[in-house]
Amino acid sequence: MKTLIKNGTIVNSDAMIKADILVNDGKIAEISENIDPITAQEVIDASELLVLPGGIDVHTHLEMKMGNTYSADGYESGTAAAACGGVTTVFDYTLQEHGKSLLEEINDRNELAKNAACVDYAFHGGISEVNSRRLDELQDMKKQGFTSIKAYMTYDFGLDDYSLYKLFKAAAASEVLVTVHAESDGIVKANREELIAGGKTDSAWYHYLSRPEAAEEEADIRAVKLAGAAGAPVYIVHLANSAGESFISECKSHGVKVYAETCPHYLEFNNSVYSQPDGIRYMCSPPIKGEESRLKLWKGICSGTIDTVATDHCPSQSYEKEWGKEDFTKAPNGLMGIENMYPYMLSAACRGVISFERAVELCSSNPAMIFGCDSKGRIEVGKDADIVIYDREKSFTITKESMHSNIDYTIYEGKTLRGYPVMTFLRGALVYKDGEFKGRPGNGQLLRRSVSECFRKSR
Ligand code: DUC
Ligand code: ZN
Ligand code: ZN
């Protein structure tokens, strides 16, 4: 089946050009100025519209176990929502149970995902115990197309410096990119102990106080220094603090191999949400920081310090968040965003805050390059026909009802975006049109990846 997208303006990270796109068998077959409509079974008129590569959300937690519950979106509802927000690839994180192999964890998650996913999906490995057996598995992971792994610096399953350093060394030798949740376990633990002992638990504000700016800054610096000492690149997930941004910016100017990701919730809100009556609904870790951090993150978006925007999509129902009303430590962590990321960043482009090319770079082409998705991230002949058709003139107000996730609230309720996707294609197949999901569970494919661009450059 051939589809022709006519008269649109194609946006890649490096240019915007007016051209037609011929899609054949799920791939982009031709891009040129005037392709004859006779060549296609279906013709889509994209006059006045932008044509973008599908978004790649490299940070989600679908159906993830959290204490006595699970994150509210499974692989089906989460990826359907992704498609409706122009995202055609999602990366999920596995967690490693002690004693279980890294690949076994990935294979188990794939069993849940394979008949449910509505867009393509990939897995980052997860590691909670560092020993020679686990480190040897990094080679197998790479061979099977899982070329990144996540380590936490806090939580019960977090790694200490010794383990993290050893992981960096082994991962660099195997050309696996380590992504790090950077919060200082020492600072967080001590603060929580003190707050609990003082009876200060009945407000989400105390959650923020337990994990303040310095808790993140200290861990950002330590993670980058440990990686540097090990000769490894590092990818900092969900950067949320100002000093961390400054430090990473400085490191990058000296050629240090560090990538930074932030999320829409850190760009949109500041810590005042935690003193609102419904503050518990914004509970996530790292918490949303002060206004200075929010503005600094936007600076990083504009200057290039921040490489990717992803969502950390890990929502809970409002009643589950309420478990933390009297004691913030009882609320499940995590926020929604899988359907909002690409429209949110493209809306910033409509408002002139960033260019459309930069929005595409942050949400599609950089994620593809950093995480080795060779068939994705650009509108280019030979790539997968993961395509979003976007109307700059459309105004869209986010409401719980207009979202496709399995969640009973959204932190973005009432937020109006400028511009909105009108169609999403996954490998040439329509999966979203004008507010409606059009895809099918099971049509998403597991993406096996090559190594990150940073290892290719240093070969
Ligand atoms: N923080 C995490 O570390 N993981 C999932 C969600 C969150 O807020
Ligand atoms: Zn995290
Ligand atoms: Zn996360």
Coordinates of C-alpha atoms and ligand atoms in Angstrom, one line a residue:
M1 CA 0.0 0.0 0.0
K2 CA 1.4 3.4 -1.0
T3 CA 0.4 6.6 0.7
L4 CA 1.3 10.1 -0.6
I5 CA 1.5 13.0 1.8
K6 CA 1.3 16.1 -0.4
N7 CA 2.2 19.7 0.0
G8 CA 3.3 19.6 3.6
T9 CA 6.3 21.2 5.2
I10 CA 8.7 18.6 6.5
V11 CA 10.5 19.3 9.7
N12 CA 13.7 17.6 10.6
S13 CA 16.1 18.7 13.4
D14 CA 18.3 20.5 10.8
A15 CA 15.8 21.9 8.3
M16 CA 12.2 22.6 7.2
I17 CA 11.4 22.0 3.6
K18 CA 8.3 21.9 1.5
A19 CA 8.0 18.5 -0.2
D20 CA 5.9 15.5 -0.9
I21 CA 6.5 12.1 0.9
L22 CA 5.7 8.7 -0.7
V23 CA 5.3 5.9 1.9
N24 CA 5.5 2.3 0.7
D25 CA 5.4 -0.8 2.9
G26 CA 5.8 1.2 6.1
K27 CA 8.9 3.0 4.9
I28 CA 9.6 6.4 3.5
A29 CA 10.2 5.6 -0.2
E30 CA 10.6 9.0 -1.8
I31 CA 10.8 12.7 -0.8
S32 CA 10.6 15.2 -3.6
E33 CA 8.9 18.3 -4.8
N34 CA 6.1 17.1 -6.9
I35 CA 5.2 13.4 -6.7
D36 CA 2.5 12.3 -9.0
P37 CA -0.7 11.3 -7.0
I38 CA -1.2 8.4 -9.5
T39 CA 1.6 6.6 -7.7
A40 CA -0.4 6.1 -4.5
Q41 CA -3.6 4.4 -3.4
E42 CA -4.1 7.1 -0.8
V43 CA -3.3 10.8 -0.9
I44 CA -3.3 13.1 2.1
D45 CA -3.4 16.8 1.6
A46 CA -1.0 18.4 4.1
S47 CA -1.2 21.9 2.7
E48 CA -0.5 24.4 5.5
L49 CA 0.4 21.6 7.8
L50 CA 3.8 20.4 9.2
V51 CA 5.0 16.9 8.7
L52 CA 7.2 15.6 11.6
P53 CA 9.0 12.4 12.5
G54 CA 7.1 10.5 15.2
G55 CA 8.0 11.4 18.8
I56 CA 10.2 9.0 20.8
D57 CA 9.5 9.0 24.5
V58 CA 12.6 7.4 26.0
H59 CA 11.3 7.3 29.6
T60 CA 8.1 5.6 30.7
H61 CA 7.1 3.1 33.4
L62 CA 4.1 1.2 32.1
E63 CA 2.3 -1.3 34.4
M64 CA 5.1 -0.9 36.9
K65 CA 4.8 -2.4 40.3
M66 CA 4.9 0.3 43.0
G67 CA 4.4 -1.0 46.5
N68 CA 0.9 -2.4 46.6
T69 CA -0.2 -1.0 43.3
Y70 CA 0.8 -0.6 39.6
S71 CA 1.3 2.5 37.5
A72 CA -2.1 3.1 36.0
D73 CA -1.3 2.8 32.3
G74 CA -0.5 -0.6 30.9
Y75 CA 1.2 -1.2 27.6
E76 CA -2.1 -0.9 25.7
S77 CA -3.6 2.3 27.2
G78 CA -0.2 3.9 27.6
T79 CA 0.9 3.4 24.0
A80 CA -2.6 4.3 22.6
A81 CA -2.3 7.6 24.5
A82 CA 1.2 8.0 23.1
A83 CA 0.0 7.6 19.5
C84 CA -2.7 10.3 20.2
G85 CA 0.1 12.6 21.2
G86 CA 2.2 12.0 18.1
V87 CA 4.6 9.5 19.8
T88 CA 5.4 6.4 17.8
T89 CA 8.1 4.8 20.0
V90 CA 8.1 4.5 23.8
F91 CA 11.0 3.2 25.9
D92 CA 10.0 1.4 29.1
Y93 CA 12.3 0.7 32.0
T94 CA 12.7 -2.7 33.6
L95 CA 13.5 -3.1 37.3
Q96 CA 15.8 -5.9 38.3
E97 CA 14.8 -8.2 41.1
H98 CA 17.8 -9.5 42.9
G99 CA 19.0 -12.9 41.5
K100 CA 17.2 -12.4 38.2
S101 CA 19.1 -11.9 35.0
L102 CA 18.9 -8.5 33.2
L103 CA 17.6 -10.2 30.0
E104 CA 15.1 -12.3 31.9
E105 CA 13.6 -9.1 33.2
I106 CA 13.4 -7.6 29.7
N107 CA 11.9 -10.8 28.3
D108 CA 9.2 -10.9 31.1
R109 CA 8.2 -7.3 30.3
N110 CA 8.1 -8.1 26.6
E111 CA 5.6 -10.8 27.3
L112 CA 3.3 -8.1 28.8
A113 CA 3.9 -5.7 26.0
K114 CA 4.0 -7.7 22.8
N115 CA 0.3 -8.2 22.3
A116 CA -0.7 -4.9 23.8
A117 CA 1.6 -2.2 22.4
C118 CA 0.0 0.1 19.9
V119 CA 3.2 1.9 19.0
D120 CA 6.8 0.6 18.7
Y121 CA 8.5 0.0 22.0
A122 CA 12.0 -0.6 23.4
F123 CA 13.4 -1.5 26.8
H124 CA 16.2 0.0 28.8
G125 CA 17.6 -2.7 31.1
G126 CA 17.5 -2.1 34.9
I127 CA 20.1 -3.1 37.4
S128 CA 20.0 -3.3 41.2
E129 CA 22.9 -5.7 42.0
V130 CA 26.3 -5.3 40.6
N131 CA 28.4 -8.5 40.4
S132 CA 30.5 -10.2 37.8
R133 CA 27.6 -12.2 36.6
R134 CA 25.4 -9.2 36.0
L135 CA 28.1 -7.2 34.4
D136 CA 28.9 -10.0 32.0
E137 CA 25.3 -9.9 30.9
L138 CA 25.8 -6.4 29.4
Q139 CA 27.4 -8.0 26.4
D140 CA 24.4 -10.3 25.8
M141 CA 22.1 -7.3 26.2
K142 CA 24.0 -5.4 23.6
K143 CA 24.0 -8.4 21.2
Q144 CA 20.2 -8.6 21.6
G145 CA 19.7 -4.9 20.9
F146 CA 19.2 -3.6 24.4
T147 CA 22.0 -1.0 24.5
S148 CA 21.1 1.0 27.6
I149 CA 20.7 0.4 31.3
K150 CA 19.3 2.3 34.2
A151 CA 20.8 2.7 37.6
Y152 CA 19.3 4.5 40.6
M153 CA 21.3 6.4 43.2
T154 CA 18.6 6.2 45.7
Y155 CA 15.7 3.9 46.8
D156 CA 16.2 0.4 48.2
F157 CA 17.4 -0.8 44.8
G158 CA 19.8 2.1 44.3
L159 CA 23.5 1.6 43.7
D160 CA 26.3 2.9 45.9
D161 CA 29.3 4.6 44.4
Y162 CA 31.4 1.4 44.3
S163 CA 28.7 -0.4 42.3
L164 CA 27.9 2.5 40.1
Y165 CA 31.6 3.0 39.2
K166 CA 31.9 -0.7 38.3
L167 CA 28.8 -0.5 36.2
F168 CA 30.1 2.5 34.3
K169 CA 33.3 0.7 33.6
A170 CA 31.7 -2.6 32.4
A171 CA 29.0 -0.8 30.4
A172 CA 31.5 1.4 28.6
A173 CA 33.5 -1.7 27.7
S174 CA 30.3 -3.3 26.3
E175 CA 29.1 -0.1 24.6
V176 CA 26.0 0.1 26.7
L177 CA 24.8 3.6 27.8
V178 CA 24.1 4.0 31.5
T179 CA 21.2 6.2 32.4
V180 CA 21.0 7.5 36.0
H181 CA 18.3 8.6 38.3
A182 CA 20.4 11.1 40.3
E183 CA 19.3 11.9 43.8
S184 CA 21.5 11.7 46.8
D185 CA 20.4 8.8 49.0
G186 CA 22.1 10.2 52.0
I187 CA 20.4 13.6 51.8
V188 CA 17.0 12.1 51.0
K189 CA 17.1 9.5 53.8
A190 CA 18.3 11.9 56.5
N191 CA 15.7 14.6 55.5
R192 CA 12.9 12.0 55.5
E193 CA 13.9 10.7 58.9
E194 CA 13.9 14.2 60.3
L195 CA 10.6 15.2 58.8
I196 CA 8.9 12.0 60.0
A197 CA 10.4 12.3 63.5
G198 CA 9.0 15.9 63.6
G199 CA 5.5 14.8 62.5
K200 CA 5.9 16.7 59.3
T201 CA 4.2 14.4 56.8
D202 CA 0.8 15.8 56.1
S203 CA 1.6 17.9 53.2
A204 CA 3.2 17.3 49.8
W205 CA 5.5 20.3 50.6
Y206 CA 7.4 18.0 52.9
H207 CA 8.1 15.6 50.0
Y208 CA 9.7 18.6 48.2
L209 CA 11.7 19.5 51.4
S210 CA 12.9 15.9 51.7
R211 CA 14.4 16.0 48.2
P212 CA 15.4 19.6 47.6
E213 CA 17.6 21.1 44.9
A214 CA 20.8 20.1 46.6
A215 CA 19.8 16.5 46.8
E216 CA 19.7 16.4 43.0
E217 CA 22.7 18.6 42.4
E218 CA 25.0 16.5 44.6
A219 CA 24.0 13.3 42.8
D220 CA 24.3 14.9 39.3
I221 CA 27.8 15.9 40.0
R222 CA 28.8 12.6 41.5
A223 CA 27.2 10.6 38.7
V224 CA 29.1 12.6 36.0
K225 CA 32.4 12.4 38.0
L226 CA 32.1 8.7 38.5
A227 CA 31.3 8.1 34.8
G228 CA 34.2 10.4 33.9
A229 CA 36.6 8.4 36.1
A230 CA 35.4 5.2 34.5
G231 CA 35.8 6.5 31.0
A232 CA 32.1 6.1 30.4
P233 CA 29.4 8.4 28.9
V234 CA 26.3 9.0 31.1
Y235 CA 22.7 10.0 30.5
I236 CA 21.0 11.9 33.4
V237 CA 17.3 11.2 33.4
H238 CA 14.7 13.8 34.5
L239 CA 17.0 16.6 35.3
A240 CA 15.0 19.1 37.4
N241 CA 17.4 21.4 39.2
S242 CA 19.2 24.6 38.2
A243 CA 22.7 23.8 39.6
G244 CA 22.7 20.4 37.8
E245 CA 22.0 22.2 34.6
S246 CA 24.9 24.6 35.1
F247 CA 27.2 21.8 36.0
I248 CA 26.2 19.7 32.9
S249 CA 26.5 22.8 30.7
E250 CA 30.1 23.4 32.0
C251 CA 31.0 19.7 31.5
K252 CA 29.7 19.7 28.0
S253 CA 31.8 22.8 27.2
H254 CA 34.9 20.7 28.2
G255 CA 33.9 17.8 26.0
V256 CA 32.6 15.5 28.8
K257 CA 30.2 12.9 27.4
V258 CA 27.1 13.7 29.4
Y259 CA 23.5 13.8 28.1
A260 CA 20.6 15.4 30.0
E261 CA 16.9 14.7 29.8
T262 CA 14.1 16.8 31.3
C263 CA 10.3 16.3 31.4
P264 CA 7.4 18.6 30.6
H265 CA 6.3 18.8 34.3
Y266 CA 9.6 20.4 35.3
L267 CA 9.2 22.9 32.5
E268 CA 5.6 23.8 33.3
F269 CA 5.3 23.9 37.1
N270 CA 7.3 25.0 40.1
N271 CA 7.3 23.7 43.7
S272 CA 4.4 25.9 44.6
V273 CA 2.2 23.0 43.4
Y274 CA 3.2 21.2 46.6
S275 CA 1.5 23.7 48.8
Q276 CA -1.8 23.5 46.9
P277 CA -4.6 21.5 48.5
D278 CA -4.2 18.9 45.8
G279 CA -0.4 19.0 46.0
I280 CA -0.2 15.3 46.5
R281 CA -1.4 14.8 42.9
Y282 CA 2.0 16.3 41.8
M283 CA 4.1 13.8 43.8
C284 CA 7.0 12.6 41.8
S285 CA 10.7 12.0 42.3
P286 CA 12.7 14.1 41.8
P287 CA 10.1 16.6 42.9
I288 CA 9.3 19.7 40.8
K289 CA 11.8 22.4 42.0
G290 CA 11.6 26.1 42.5
E291 CA 11.0 28.8 39.8
E292 CA 14.7 29.4 39.4
S293 CA 15.2 25.7 38.3
R294 CA 12.2 25.8 36.0
L295 CA 13.6 28.9 34.2
K296 CA 17.0 27.3 34.1
L297 CA 15.7 24.2 32.5
W298 CA 14.1 26.3 29.7
K299 CA 17.5 27.9 29.3
G300 CA 19.0 24.4 28.9
I301 CA 16.3 23.6 26.3
C302 CA 17.2 26.7 24.3
S303 CA 21.0 26.5 24.7
G304 CA 21.4 22.8 23.9
T305 CA 22.5 21.7 27.4
I306 CA 19.4 19.5 27.5
D307 CA 19.4 16.8 24.9
T308 CA 16.0 15.2 25.2
V309 CA 12.6 15.8 26.6
A310 CA 10.8 12.6 27.9
T311 CA 8.0 12.0 30.2
D312 CA 8.8 9.6 33.1
H313 CA 5.2 8.6 32.5
C314 CA 4.2 6.8 35.7
P315 CA 0.7 7.9 36.7
S316 CA -1.6 6.8 39.5
Q317 CA -5.3 7.3 40.0
S318 CA -6.2 10.3 42.3
Y319 CA -7.5 7.9 45.0
E320 CA -4.0 6.3 45.1
K321 CA -2.3 9.6 45.4
E322 CA -4.7 10.3 48.3
W323 CA -3.0 7.6 50.3
G324 CA -0.3 10.2 50.9
K325 CA -2.6 13.0 52.2
E326 CA -1.7 12.4 55.8
D327 CA 1.7 10.9 55.2
F328 CA 3.4 11.9 51.9
T329 CA 5.6 8.8 52.1
K330 CA 2.5 6.6 51.3
A331 CA 1.7 8.2 48.0
P332 CA 2.9 6.5 44.8
N333 CA 5.4 8.5 42.9
G334 CA 5.0 9.6 39.3
L335 CA 3.1 11.7 36.9
M336 CA 1.4 11.5 33.5
G337 CA 2.7 12.9 30.3
I338 CA 3.0 10.4 27.5
E339 CA 0.3 12.1 25.4
N340 CA 1.4 15.6 26.3
M341 CA 5.2 15.7 25.6
Y342 CA 5.3 16.3 21.9
P343 CA 2.3 18.7 21.7
Y344 CA 3.7 20.6 24.7
M345 CA 7.2 21.1 23.1
L346 CA 5.6 21.9 19.7
S347 CA 3.4 24.4 21.3
A348 CA 6.5 26.1 22.7
A349 CA 7.7 26.3 19.0
C350 CA 4.4 27.8 17.9
R351 CA 4.9 30.5 20.6
G352 CA 8.4 31.2 19.3
V353 CA 10.2 29.9 22.5
I354 CA 12.1 27.3 20.4
S355 CA 12.2 26.4 16.7
F356 CA 10.2 23.5 15.3
E357 CA 13.5 21.9 14.4
R358 CA 14.6 22.1 18.0
A359 CA 11.3 20.6 19.2
V360 CA 11.9 17.7 16.8
E361 CA 15.5 17.3 17.9
L362 CA 14.5 17.1 21.6
C363 CA 11.6 14.8 21.1
S364 CA 12.6 12.6 18.2
S365 CA 16.0 12.8 16.5
N366 CA 18.2 13.1 19.6
P367 CA 16.4 10.3 21.4
A368 CA 16.9 8.2 18.2
M369 CA 20.7 8.9 18.0
I370 CA 21.4 8.7 21.7
F371 CA 19.6 5.3 22.0
G372 CA 20.5 3.8 18.7
C373 CA 17.2 3.8 16.9
D374 CA 18.6 3.8 13.4
S375 CA 15.3 3.5 11.6
K376 CA 13.6 6.4 13.5
G377 CA 14.0 10.1 14.3
R378 CA 14.0 11.7 10.9
I379 CA 11.8 12.1 7.8
E380 CA 14.3 10.6 5.4
V381 CA 14.2 8.0 2.6
G382 CA 14.6 4.5 4.1
K383 CA 13.4 5.4 7.6
D384 CA 10.3 4.0 9.1
A385 CA 7.2 6.0 8.1
D386 CA 6.5 7.2 11.6
I387 CA 4.9 10.5 10.7
V388 CA 3.0 13.1 12.5
I389 CA 0.9 15.7 10.7
Y390 CA 0.6 18.8 12.8
D391 CA -1.7 21.8 12.5
R392 CA -0.1 25.0 13.8
E393 CA -3.5 26.8 13.7
K394 CA -5.3 24.3 16.0
S395 CA -5.8 25.2 19.6
F396 CA -6.2 22.4 22.0
T397 CA -7.2 22.5 25.7
I398 CA -6.1 19.5 27.7
T399 CA -8.8 17.9 29.8
K400 CA -9.0 14.5 31.5
E401 CA -11.8 13.6 29.0
S402 CA -9.7 14.5 25.9
M403 CA -6.8 12.2 27.0
H404 CA -6.6 8.5 26.2
S405 CA -4.7 7.3 29.3
N406 CA -6.3 5.1 31.9
I407 CA -6.1 7.9 34.6
D408 CA -8.9 9.9 36.3
Y409 CA -7.1 13.2 36.3
T410 CA -4.4 15.2 34.6
I411 CA -2.0 17.7 36.1
Y412 CA -2.4 19.6 32.8
E413 CA -6.2 20.1 33.2
G414 CA -7.3 23.3 31.4
K415 CA -3.9 24.0 29.8
T416 CA -4.3 25.3 26.3
L417 CA -1.7 24.4 23.7
R418 CA -1.1 26.2 20.5
G419 CA -1.1 23.8 17.5
Y420 CA -1.8 20.0 17.8
P421 CA -1.2 16.8 15.9
V422 CA -4.0 15.9 13.6
M423 CA -2.7 12.5 12.4
T424 CA -0.1 10.0 13.5
F425 CA 1.2 7.1 11.3
L426 CA 3.1 4.2 12.7
R427 CA 5.2 2.6 10.0
G428 CA 2.8 3.9 7.4
A429 CA -0.4 2.8 9.3
L430 CA -2.8 5.5 10.7
V431 CA -2.9 5.2 14.5
Y432 CA -4.5 8.6 15.4
K433 CA -6.8 11.1 13.6
D434 CA -8.5 14.2 14.9
G435 CA -8.8 13.2 18.6
E436 CA -9.4 9.5 18.0
F437 CA -7.1 6.6 18.5
K438 CA -7.1 4.5 15.3
G439 CA -4.5 1.9 16.0
R440 CA -4.6 -1.7 17.2
P441 CA -3.0 -3.4 20.3
G442 CA -0.3 -5.7 19.2
N443 CA 0.7 -3.6 16.2
G444 CA 3.6 -2.1 18.0
Q445 CA 6.9 -3.9 17.5
L446 CA 9.8 -4.5 19.8
L447 CA 12.7 -2.3 18.7
R448 CA 16.1 -3.8 19.0
R449 CA 18.7 -1.1 18.8
S450 CA 22.3 -0.4 17.8
V451 CA 24.7 1.3 20.1
S452 CA 24.5 4.9 21.1
E453 CA 26.0 7.6 18.8
C454 CA 28.5 8.3 21.6
F455 CA 30.2 4.9 21.2
R456 CA 30.3 5.2 17.5
K457 CA 32.0 8.6 17.6
S458 CA 34.7 7.2 20.0
R459 CA 35.5 4.0 18.0
Ligands
DUC1 N1 10.1 8.7 40.1 C1 10.8 7.6 39.8 O1 12.0 7.5 40.2 N2 10.3 6.6 39.1 C2 9.0 6.6 38.6 C3 8.2 7.8 38.9 C4 8.9 8.9 39.7 O2 8.3 9.9 40.0
ZN2 ZN 13.7 8.2 38.0
ZN3 ZN 11.5 7.1 35.8

